[in-house]
mmCIF file of C-alpha atoms in Angstrom:
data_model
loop_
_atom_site.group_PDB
_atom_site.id
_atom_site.type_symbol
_atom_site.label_atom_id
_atom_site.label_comp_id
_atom_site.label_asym_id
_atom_site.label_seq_id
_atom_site.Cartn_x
_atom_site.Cartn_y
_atom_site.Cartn_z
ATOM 1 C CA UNK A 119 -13.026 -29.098 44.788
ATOM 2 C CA UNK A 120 -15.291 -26.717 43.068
ATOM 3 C CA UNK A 121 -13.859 -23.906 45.226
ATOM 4 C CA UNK A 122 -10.480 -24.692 44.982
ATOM 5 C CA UNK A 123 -11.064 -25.002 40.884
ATOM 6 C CA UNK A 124 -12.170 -21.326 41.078
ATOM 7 C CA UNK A 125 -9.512 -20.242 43.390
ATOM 8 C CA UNK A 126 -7.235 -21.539 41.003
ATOM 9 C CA UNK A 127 -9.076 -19.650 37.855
ATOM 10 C CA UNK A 128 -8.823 -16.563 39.660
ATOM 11 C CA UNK A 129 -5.348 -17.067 40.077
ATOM 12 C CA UNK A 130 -4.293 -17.803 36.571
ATOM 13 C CA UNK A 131 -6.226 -14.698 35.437
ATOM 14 C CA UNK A 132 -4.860 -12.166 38.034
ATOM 15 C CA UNK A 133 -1.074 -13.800 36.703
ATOM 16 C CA UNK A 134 -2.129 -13.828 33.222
ATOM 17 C CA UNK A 135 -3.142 -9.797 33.198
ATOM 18 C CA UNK A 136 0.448 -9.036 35.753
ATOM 19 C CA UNK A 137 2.495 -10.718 32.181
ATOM 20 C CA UNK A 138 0.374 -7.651 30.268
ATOM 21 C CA UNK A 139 0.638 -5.323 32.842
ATOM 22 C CA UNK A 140 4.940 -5.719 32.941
ATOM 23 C CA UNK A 141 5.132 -5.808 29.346
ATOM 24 C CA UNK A 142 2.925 -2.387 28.970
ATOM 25 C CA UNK A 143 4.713 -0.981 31.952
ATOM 26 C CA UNK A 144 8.114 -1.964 30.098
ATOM 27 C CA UNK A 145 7.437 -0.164 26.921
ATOM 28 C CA UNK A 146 6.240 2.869 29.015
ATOM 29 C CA UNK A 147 9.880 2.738 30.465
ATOM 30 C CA UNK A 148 11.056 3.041 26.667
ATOM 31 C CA UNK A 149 8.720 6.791 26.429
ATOM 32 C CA UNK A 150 11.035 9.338 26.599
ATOM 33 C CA UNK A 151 8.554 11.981 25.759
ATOM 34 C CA UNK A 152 4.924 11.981 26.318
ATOM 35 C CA UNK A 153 3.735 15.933 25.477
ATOM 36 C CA UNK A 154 0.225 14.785 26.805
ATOM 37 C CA UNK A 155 1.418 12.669 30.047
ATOM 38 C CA UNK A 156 -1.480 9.991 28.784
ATOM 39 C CA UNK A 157 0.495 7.347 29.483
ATOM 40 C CA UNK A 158 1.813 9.394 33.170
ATOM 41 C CA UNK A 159 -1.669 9.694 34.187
ATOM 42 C CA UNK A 160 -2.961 6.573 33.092
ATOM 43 C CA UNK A 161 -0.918 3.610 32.854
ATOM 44 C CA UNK A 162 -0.675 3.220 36.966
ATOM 45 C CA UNK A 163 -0.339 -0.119 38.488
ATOM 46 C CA UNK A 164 -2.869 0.546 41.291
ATOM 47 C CA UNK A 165 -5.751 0.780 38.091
ATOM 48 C CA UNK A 166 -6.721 -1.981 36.025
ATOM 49 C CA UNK A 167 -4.452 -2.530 32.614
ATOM 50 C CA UNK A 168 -7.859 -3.109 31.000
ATOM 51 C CA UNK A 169 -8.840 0.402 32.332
ATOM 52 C CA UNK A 170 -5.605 2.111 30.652
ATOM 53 C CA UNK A 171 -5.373 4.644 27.636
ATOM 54 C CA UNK A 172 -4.896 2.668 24.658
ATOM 55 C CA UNK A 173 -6.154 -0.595 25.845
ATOM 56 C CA UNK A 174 -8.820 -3.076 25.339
ATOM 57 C CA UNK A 175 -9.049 -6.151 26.887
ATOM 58 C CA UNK A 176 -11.679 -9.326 25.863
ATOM 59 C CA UNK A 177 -14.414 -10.175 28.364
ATOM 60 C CA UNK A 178 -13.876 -13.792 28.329
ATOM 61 C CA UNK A 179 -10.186 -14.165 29.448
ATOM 62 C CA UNK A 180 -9.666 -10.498 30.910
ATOM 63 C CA UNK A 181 -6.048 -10.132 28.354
ATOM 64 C CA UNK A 182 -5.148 -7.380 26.086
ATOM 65 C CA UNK A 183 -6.258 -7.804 22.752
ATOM 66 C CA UNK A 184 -5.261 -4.222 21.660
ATOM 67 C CA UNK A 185 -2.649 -2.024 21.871
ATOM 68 C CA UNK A 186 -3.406 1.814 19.874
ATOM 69 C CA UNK A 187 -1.030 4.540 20.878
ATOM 70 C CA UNK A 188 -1.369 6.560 17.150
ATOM 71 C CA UNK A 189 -1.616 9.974 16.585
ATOM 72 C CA UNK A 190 -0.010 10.341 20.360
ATOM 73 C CA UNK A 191 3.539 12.742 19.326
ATOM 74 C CA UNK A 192 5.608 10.171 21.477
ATOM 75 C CA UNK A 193 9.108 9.542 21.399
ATOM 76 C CA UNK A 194 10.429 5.984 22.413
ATOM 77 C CA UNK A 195 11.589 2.336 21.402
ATOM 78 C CA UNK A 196 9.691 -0.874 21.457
ATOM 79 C CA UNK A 197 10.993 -3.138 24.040
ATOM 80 C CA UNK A 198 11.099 -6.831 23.683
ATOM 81 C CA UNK A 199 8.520 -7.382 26.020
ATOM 82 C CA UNK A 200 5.336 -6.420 24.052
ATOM 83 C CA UNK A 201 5.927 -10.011 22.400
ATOM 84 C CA UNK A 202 4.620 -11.112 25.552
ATOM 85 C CA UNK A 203 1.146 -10.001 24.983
ATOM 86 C CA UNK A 204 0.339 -13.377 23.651
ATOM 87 C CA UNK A 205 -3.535 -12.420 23.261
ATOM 88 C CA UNK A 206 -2.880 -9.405 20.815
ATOM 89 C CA UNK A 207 -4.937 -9.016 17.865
ATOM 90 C CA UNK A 208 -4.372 -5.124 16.837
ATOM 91 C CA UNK A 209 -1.301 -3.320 17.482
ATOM 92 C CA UNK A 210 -1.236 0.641 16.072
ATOM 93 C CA UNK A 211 1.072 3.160 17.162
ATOM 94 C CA UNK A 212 1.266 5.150 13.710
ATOM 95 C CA UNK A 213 2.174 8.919 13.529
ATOM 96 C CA UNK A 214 4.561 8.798 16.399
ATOM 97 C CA UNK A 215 8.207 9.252 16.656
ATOM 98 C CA UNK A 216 9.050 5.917 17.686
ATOM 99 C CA UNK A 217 12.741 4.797 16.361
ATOM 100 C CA UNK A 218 15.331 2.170 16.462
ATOM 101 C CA UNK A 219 14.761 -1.668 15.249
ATOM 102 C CA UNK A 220 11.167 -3.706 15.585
ATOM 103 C CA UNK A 221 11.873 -6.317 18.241
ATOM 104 C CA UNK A 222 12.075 -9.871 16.889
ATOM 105 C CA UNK A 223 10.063 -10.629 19.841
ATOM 106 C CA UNK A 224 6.969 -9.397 17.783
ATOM 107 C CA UNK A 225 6.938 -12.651 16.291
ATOM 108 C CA UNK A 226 5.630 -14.231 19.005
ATOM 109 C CA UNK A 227 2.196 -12.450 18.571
ATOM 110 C CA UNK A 228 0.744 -15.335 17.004
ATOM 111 C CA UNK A 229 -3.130 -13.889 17.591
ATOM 112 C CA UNK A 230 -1.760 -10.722 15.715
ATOM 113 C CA UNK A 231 -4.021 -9.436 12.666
ATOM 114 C CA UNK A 232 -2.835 -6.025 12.302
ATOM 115 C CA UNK A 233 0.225 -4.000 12.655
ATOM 116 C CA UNK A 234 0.330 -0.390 11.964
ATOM 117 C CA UNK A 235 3.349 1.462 12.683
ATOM 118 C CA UNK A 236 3.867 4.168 9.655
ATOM 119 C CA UNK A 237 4.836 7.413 10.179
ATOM 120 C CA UNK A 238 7.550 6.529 12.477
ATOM 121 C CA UNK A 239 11.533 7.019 13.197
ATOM 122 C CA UNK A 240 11.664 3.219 12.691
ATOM 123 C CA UNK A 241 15.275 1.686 10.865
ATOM 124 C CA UNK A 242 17.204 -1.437 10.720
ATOM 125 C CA UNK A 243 15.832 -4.405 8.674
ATOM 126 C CA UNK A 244 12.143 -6.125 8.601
ATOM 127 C CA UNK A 245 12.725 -8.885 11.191
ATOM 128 C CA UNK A 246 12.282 -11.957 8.708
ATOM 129 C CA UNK A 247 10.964 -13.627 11.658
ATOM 130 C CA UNK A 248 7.553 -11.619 11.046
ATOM 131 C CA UNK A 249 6.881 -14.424 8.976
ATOM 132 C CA UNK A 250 5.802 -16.257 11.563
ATOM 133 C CA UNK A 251 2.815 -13.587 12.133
ATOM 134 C CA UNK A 252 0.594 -16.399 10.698
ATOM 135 C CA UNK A 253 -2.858 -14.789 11.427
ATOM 136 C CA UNK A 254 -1.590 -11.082 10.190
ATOM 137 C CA UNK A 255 -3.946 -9.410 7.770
ATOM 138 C CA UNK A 256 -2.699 -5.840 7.350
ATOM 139 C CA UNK A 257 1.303 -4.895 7.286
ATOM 140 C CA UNK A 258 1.572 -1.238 7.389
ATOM 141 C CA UNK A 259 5.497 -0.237 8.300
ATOM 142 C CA UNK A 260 4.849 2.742 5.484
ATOM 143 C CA UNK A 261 7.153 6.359 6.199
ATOM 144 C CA UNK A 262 9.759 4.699 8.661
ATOM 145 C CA UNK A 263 13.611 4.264 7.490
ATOM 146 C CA UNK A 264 13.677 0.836 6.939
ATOM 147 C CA UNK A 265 16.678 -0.919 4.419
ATOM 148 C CA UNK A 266 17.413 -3.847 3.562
ATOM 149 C CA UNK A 267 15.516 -6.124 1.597
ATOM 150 C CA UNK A 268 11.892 -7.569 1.642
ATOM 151 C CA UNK A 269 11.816 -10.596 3.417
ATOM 152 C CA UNK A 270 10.733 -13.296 1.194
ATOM 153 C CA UNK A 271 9.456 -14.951 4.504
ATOM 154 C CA UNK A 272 6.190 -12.962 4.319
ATOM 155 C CA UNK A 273 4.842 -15.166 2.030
ATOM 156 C CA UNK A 274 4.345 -17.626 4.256
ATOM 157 C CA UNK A 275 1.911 -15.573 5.769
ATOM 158 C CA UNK A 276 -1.504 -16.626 4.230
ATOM 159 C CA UNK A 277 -3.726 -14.333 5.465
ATOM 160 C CA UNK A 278 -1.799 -11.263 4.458
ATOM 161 C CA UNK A 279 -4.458 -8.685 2.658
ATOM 162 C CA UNK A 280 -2.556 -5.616 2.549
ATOM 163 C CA UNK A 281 1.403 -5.117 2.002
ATOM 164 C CA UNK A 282 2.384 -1.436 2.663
ATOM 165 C CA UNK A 283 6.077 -0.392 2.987
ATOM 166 C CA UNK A 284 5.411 2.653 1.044
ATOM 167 C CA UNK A 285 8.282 5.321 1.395
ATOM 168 C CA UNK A 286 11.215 3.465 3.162
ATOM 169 C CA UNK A 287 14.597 2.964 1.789
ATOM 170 C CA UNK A 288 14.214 -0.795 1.156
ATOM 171 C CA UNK A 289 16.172 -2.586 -1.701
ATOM 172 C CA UNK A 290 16.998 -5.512 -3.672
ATOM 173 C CA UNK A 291 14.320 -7.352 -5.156
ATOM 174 C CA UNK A 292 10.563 -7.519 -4.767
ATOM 175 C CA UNK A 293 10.369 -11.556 -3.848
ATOM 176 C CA UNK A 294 8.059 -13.249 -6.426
ATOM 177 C CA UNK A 295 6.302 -15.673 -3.523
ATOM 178 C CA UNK A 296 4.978 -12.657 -2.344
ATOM 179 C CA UNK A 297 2.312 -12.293 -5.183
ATOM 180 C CA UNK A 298 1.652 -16.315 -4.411
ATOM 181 C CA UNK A 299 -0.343 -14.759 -1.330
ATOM 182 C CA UNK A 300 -3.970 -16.266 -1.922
ATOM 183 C CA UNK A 301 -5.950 -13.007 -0.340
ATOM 184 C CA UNK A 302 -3.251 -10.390 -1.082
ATOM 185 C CA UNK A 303 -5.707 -7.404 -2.001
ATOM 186 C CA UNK A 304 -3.347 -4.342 -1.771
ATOM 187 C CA UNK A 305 0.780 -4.262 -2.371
ATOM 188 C CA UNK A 306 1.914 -0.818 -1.770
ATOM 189 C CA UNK A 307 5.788 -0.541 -2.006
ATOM 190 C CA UNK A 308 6.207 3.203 -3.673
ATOM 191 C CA UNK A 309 9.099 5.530 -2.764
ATOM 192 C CA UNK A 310 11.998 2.967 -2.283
ATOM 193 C CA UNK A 311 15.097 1.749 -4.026
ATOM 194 C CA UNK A 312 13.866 -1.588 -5.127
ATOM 195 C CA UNK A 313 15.054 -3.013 -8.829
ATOM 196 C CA UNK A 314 15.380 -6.486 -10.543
ATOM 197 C CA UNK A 315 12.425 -6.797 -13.144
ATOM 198 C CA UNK A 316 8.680 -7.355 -12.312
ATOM 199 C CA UNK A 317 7.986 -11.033 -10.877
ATOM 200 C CA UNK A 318 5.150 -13.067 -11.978
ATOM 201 C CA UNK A 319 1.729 -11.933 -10.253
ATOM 202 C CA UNK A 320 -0.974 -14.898 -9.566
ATOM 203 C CA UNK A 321 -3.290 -13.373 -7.043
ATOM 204 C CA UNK A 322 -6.526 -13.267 -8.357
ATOM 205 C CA UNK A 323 -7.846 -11.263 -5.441
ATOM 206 C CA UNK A 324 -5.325 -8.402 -5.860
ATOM 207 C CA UNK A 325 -6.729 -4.620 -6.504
ATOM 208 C CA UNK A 326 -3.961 -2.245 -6.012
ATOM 209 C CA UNK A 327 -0.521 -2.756 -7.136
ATOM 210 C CA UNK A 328 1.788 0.236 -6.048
ATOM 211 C CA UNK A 329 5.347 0.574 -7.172
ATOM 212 C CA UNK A 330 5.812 4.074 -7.495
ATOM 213 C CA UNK A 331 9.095 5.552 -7.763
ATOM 214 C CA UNK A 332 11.468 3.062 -7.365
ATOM 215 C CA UNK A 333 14.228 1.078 -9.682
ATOM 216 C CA UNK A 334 12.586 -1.501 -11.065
ATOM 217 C CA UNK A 335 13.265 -2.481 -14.814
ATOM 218 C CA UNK A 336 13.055 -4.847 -17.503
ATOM 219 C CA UNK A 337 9.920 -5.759 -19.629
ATOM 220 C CA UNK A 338 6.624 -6.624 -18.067
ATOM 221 C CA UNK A 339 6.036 -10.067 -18.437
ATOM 222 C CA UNK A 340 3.983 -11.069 -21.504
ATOM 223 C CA UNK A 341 0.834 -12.868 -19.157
ATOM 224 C CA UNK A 342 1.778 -10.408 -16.002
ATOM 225 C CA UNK A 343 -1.995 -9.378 -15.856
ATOM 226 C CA UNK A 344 -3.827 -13.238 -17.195
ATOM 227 C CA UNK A 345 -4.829 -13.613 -13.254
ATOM 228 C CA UNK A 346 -6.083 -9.872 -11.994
ATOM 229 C CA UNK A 347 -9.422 -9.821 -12.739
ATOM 230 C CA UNK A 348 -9.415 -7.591 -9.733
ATOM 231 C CA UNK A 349 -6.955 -5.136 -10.304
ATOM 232 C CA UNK A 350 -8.529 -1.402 -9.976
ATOM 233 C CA UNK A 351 -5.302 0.469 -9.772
ATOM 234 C CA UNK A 352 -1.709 -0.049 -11.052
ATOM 235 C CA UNK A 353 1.310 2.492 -10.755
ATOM 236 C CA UNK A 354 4.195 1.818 -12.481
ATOM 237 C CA UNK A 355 5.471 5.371 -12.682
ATOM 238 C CA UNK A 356 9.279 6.625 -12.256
ATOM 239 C CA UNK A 357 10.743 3.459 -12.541
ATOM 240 C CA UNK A 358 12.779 2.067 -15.738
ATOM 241 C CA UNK A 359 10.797 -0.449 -17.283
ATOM 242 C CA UNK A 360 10.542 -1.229 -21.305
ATOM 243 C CA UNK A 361 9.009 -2.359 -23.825
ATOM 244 C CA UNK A 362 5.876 -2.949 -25.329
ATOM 245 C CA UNK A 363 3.101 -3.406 -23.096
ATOM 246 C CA UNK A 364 1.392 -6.913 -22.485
ATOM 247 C CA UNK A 365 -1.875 -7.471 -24.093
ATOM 248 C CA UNK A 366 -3.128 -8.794 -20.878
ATOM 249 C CA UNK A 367 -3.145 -5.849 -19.420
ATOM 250 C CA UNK A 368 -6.411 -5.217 -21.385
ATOM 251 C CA UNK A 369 -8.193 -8.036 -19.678
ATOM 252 C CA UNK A 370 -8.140 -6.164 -16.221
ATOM 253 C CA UNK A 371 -11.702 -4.716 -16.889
ATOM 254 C CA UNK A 372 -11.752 -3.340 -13.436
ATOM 255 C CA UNK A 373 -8.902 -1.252 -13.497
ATOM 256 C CA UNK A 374 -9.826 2.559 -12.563
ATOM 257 C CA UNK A 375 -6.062 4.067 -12.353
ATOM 258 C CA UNK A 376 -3.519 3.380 -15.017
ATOM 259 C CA UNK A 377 -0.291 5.183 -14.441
ATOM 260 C CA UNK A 378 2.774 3.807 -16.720
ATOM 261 C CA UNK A 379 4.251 8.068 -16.417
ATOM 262 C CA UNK A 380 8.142 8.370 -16.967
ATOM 263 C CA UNK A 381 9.208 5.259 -18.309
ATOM 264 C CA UNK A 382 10.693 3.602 -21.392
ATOM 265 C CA UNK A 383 7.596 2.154 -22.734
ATOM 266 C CA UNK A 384 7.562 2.073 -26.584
ATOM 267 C CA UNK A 385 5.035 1.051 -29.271
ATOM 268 C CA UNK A 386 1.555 1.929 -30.191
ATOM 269 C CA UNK A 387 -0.561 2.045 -27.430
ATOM 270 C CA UNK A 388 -3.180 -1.258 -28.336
ATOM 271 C CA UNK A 389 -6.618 -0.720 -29.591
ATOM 272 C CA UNK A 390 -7.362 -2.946 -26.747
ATOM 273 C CA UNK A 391 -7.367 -0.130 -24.244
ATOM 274 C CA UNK A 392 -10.723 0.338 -25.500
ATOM 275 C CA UNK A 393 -11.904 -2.648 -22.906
ATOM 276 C CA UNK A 394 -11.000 -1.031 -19.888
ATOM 277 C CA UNK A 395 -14.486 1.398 -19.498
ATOM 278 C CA UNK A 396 -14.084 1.602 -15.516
ATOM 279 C CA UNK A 397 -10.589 3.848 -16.198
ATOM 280 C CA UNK A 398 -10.833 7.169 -14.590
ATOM 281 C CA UNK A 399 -7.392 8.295 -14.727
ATOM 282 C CA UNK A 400 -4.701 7.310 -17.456
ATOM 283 C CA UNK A 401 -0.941 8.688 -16.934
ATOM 284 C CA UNK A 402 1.222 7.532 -19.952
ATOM 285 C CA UNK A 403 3.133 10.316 -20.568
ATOM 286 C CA UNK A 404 7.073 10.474 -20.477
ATOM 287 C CA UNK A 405 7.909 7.270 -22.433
ATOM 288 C CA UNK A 406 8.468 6.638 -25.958
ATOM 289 C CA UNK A 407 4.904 5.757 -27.163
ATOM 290 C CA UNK A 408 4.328 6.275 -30.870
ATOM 291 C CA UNK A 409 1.510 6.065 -33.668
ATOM 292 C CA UNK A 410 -1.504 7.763 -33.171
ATOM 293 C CA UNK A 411 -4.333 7.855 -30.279
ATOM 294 C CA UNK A 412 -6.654 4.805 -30.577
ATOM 295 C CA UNK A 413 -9.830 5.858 -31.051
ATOM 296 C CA UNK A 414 -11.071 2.785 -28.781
ATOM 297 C CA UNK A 415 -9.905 4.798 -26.140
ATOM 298 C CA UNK A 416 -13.044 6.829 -25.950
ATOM 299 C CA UNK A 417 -15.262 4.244 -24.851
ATOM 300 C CA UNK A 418 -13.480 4.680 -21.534
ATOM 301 C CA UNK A 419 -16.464 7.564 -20.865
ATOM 302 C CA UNK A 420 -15.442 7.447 -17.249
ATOM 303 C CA UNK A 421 -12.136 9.337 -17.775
ATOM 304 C CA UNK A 422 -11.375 12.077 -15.423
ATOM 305 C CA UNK A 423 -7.870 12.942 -15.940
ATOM 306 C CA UNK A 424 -5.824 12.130 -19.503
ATOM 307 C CA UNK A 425 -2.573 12.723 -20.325
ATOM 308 C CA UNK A 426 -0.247 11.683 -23.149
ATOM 309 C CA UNK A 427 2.661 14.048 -22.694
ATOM 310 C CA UNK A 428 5.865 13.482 -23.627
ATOM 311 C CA UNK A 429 5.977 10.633 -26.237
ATOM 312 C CA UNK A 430 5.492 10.547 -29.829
ATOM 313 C CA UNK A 431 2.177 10.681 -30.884
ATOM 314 C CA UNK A 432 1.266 12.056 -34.520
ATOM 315 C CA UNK A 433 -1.720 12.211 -36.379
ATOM 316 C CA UNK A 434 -4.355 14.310 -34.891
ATOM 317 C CA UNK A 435 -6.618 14.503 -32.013
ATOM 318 C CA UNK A 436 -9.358 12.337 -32.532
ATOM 319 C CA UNK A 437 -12.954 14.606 -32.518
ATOM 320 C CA UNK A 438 -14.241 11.386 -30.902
ATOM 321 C CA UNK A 439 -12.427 12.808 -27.348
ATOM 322 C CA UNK A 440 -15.719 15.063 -27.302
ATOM 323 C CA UNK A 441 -17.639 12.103 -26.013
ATOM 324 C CA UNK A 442 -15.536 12.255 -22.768
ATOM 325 C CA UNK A 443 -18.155 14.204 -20.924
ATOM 326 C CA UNK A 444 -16.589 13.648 -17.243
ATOM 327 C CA UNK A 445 -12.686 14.704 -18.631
ATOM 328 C CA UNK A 446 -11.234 17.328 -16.261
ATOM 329 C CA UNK A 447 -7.850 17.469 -17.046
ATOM 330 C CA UNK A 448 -5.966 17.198 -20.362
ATOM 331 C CA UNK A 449 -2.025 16.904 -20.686
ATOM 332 C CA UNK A 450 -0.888 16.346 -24.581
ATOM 333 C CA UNK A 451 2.051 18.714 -24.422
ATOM 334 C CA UNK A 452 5.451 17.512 -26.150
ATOM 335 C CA UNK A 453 4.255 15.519 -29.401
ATOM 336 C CA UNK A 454 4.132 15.459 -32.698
ATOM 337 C CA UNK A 455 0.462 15.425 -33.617
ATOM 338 C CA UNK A 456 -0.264 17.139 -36.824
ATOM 339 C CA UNK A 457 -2.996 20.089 -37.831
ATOM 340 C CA UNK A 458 -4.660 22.255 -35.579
ATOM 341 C CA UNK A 459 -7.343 21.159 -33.597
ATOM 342 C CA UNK A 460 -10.897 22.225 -35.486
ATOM 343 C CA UNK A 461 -12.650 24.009 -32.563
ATOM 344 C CA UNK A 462 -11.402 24.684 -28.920
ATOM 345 C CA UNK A 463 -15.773 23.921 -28.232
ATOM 346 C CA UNK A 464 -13.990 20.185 -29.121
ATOM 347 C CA UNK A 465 -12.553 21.248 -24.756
ATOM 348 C CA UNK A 466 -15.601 23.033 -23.616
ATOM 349 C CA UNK A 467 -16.864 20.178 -21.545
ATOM 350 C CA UNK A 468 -13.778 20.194 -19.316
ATOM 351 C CA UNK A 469 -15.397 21.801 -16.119
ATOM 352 C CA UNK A 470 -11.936 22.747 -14.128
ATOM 353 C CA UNK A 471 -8.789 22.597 -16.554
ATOM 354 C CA UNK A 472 -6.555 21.855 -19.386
ATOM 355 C CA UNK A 473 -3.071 21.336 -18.595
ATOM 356 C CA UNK A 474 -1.893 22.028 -22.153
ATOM 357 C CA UNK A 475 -3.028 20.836 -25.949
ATOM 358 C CA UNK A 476 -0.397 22.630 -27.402
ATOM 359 C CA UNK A 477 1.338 19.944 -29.384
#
């Protein structure tokens, strides 16, 4: 019996690894260019799968547990069959030239924890059956030609920790459940067409928030920013939004890169900015700001880069901007400050440049 039980384990192993082997063997069918013949020379049937370029297999049950083709100049399509490498965990094939749709079959990769194919030919939609990718951590389908909408079904993944769909040509809406995600750390969606206003955010454990040039619009919601005590960066620039901005903004103490540029904010900016001491880089220009430049804002003594361009600031330049010792770069062209500044020695501590204080 003992014998026959091992027979038997052999067995299901050797049949287990030939499901691998035809799905690998099927999406080196779909290469039709491979400038470095890796996947000629190595992906034979007469070697082991687990001995192949690209692949690493576990110990325990002898499947593949990772696929990495990235970085590889290949040309091809994903077939169907790679959602029958049930024992995937990491699946990268980034800076290729892969195209066409992502197989709905990838849904079955229920071991899946990260999938990384930006800087692709990819198009069609996000299968909304990716939801179903319940143990995913990092989404990266960044640089690729997807449309479409966001699927709102990613929220139901609850392990997702980064978002990125950067520079695509996706539209519609961002879905709100999407910022329900629990241990959502990172949404990058800059460079698409998305509008519809700014959905409610309650994700304590989110640091980046990047929605760079896209269509959004509307005001930002009064308590946006109540729940991101871990927000370090937030770009909002080339979109529409309005508006005053939220005083909770203020209460993300954390936050190291602050970009509202080319907008239709309006209002003073708050003395409140004062709070946020970790900021190294603060783009507000191209809006409609007005009043003068709080003089809270040079407790921030981390600041690298400032720049108020563009708006419709008056009074003059506080002499307090002295104490920004680490400043490298200065923008506070196009406003109507008043006077001449006392001393350029106020700039002499900016090591590299000014862009312009001509006001």
């Amino acid at each position: 019996m003992v014998q026959s039980y091992i027979a038997y384990l052999a067995f299901a192993t050797v049949s287990n690894i030939t499901i691998d082997q035809s799905a690998l063997l099927a999406l080196e069918a779909q290469i039709s260019y491979d400038p470095k013949n890796v996947l000629t020379n190595s992906w034979s049937s007469g070697t082991s799968v687990c001995n192949w370029f690209g692949i690493t297999c576990d110990s325990r049950h002898l499947r593949v547990t990772a696929l990495n083709l990235s970085y590889m100049n290949i040309v091809g399509t994903i077939p169907p069959h790679v959602g029958n490498l049930s024992f995937l965990v990491s699946l990268s094939i980034e800076n290729n030239s892969f195209h066409g749709s992502l197989p709905n079959e990838l849904s079955r990769l229920y071991r899946l924890q990260h999938l990384s194919v930006g800087f692709n030919n990819f198009s069609g939609e996000i299968p909304s059956r990716m939801g179903l990718l319940s143990k995913l951590q990092n989404l990266s389908l960044n640089s690729n030609n997807f449309t479409r909408g966001i699927p709102p079904s990613l929220s139901n993944i609850s392990t997702l920790e980064i978002i990125d769909l950067t520079y695509n040509k996706l539209s519609g809406s961002i879905p709100s459940s999407i910022f329900n995600i629990s241990t959502l750390q990172g949404i990058y969606l800059r460079k698409n067409k998305l509008s519809g206003t700014m959905p409610f955010i309650n994700t304590s454990s989110l640091r980046v928030i990047d929605l760079y040039s896209n269509k959004l619009s509307g005001e930002l919601p009064e308590d946006m920013f109540s729940h991101l005590p871990s927000l370090q960066r937030l770009d909002l620039s080339f979109n529409q939004f309005y508006g005053e901005l939220p005083s909770t903004l203020f209460k993300c103490k954390k936050l190291q890169y602050l970009s509202l540029w080319s907008n239709n904010f309006t209002g003073r900016v708050p003395q409140e900015i004062g709070n946020l001491t970790m900021l190294t880089k603060l783009f507000l220009g191209s809006n409609d700001f007005e009043g003068t430049i709080p003089p809270t804002l040079f407790n921030c003594k981390h600041l690298q880069i400032l720049s108020f361009s563009a708006n419709r600031f008056t009074g003059s330049v506080p002499s307090e901007i002295e104490n920004l010792t680490m400043l490298t770069a200065l923008d506070l062209n196009s406003n109507n400050f008043g006077g001449m500044f006392s001393s350029l020695e106020v700039f002499s501590h900016l090591r590299n440049f000014i862009i312009c204080f001509e006001c």
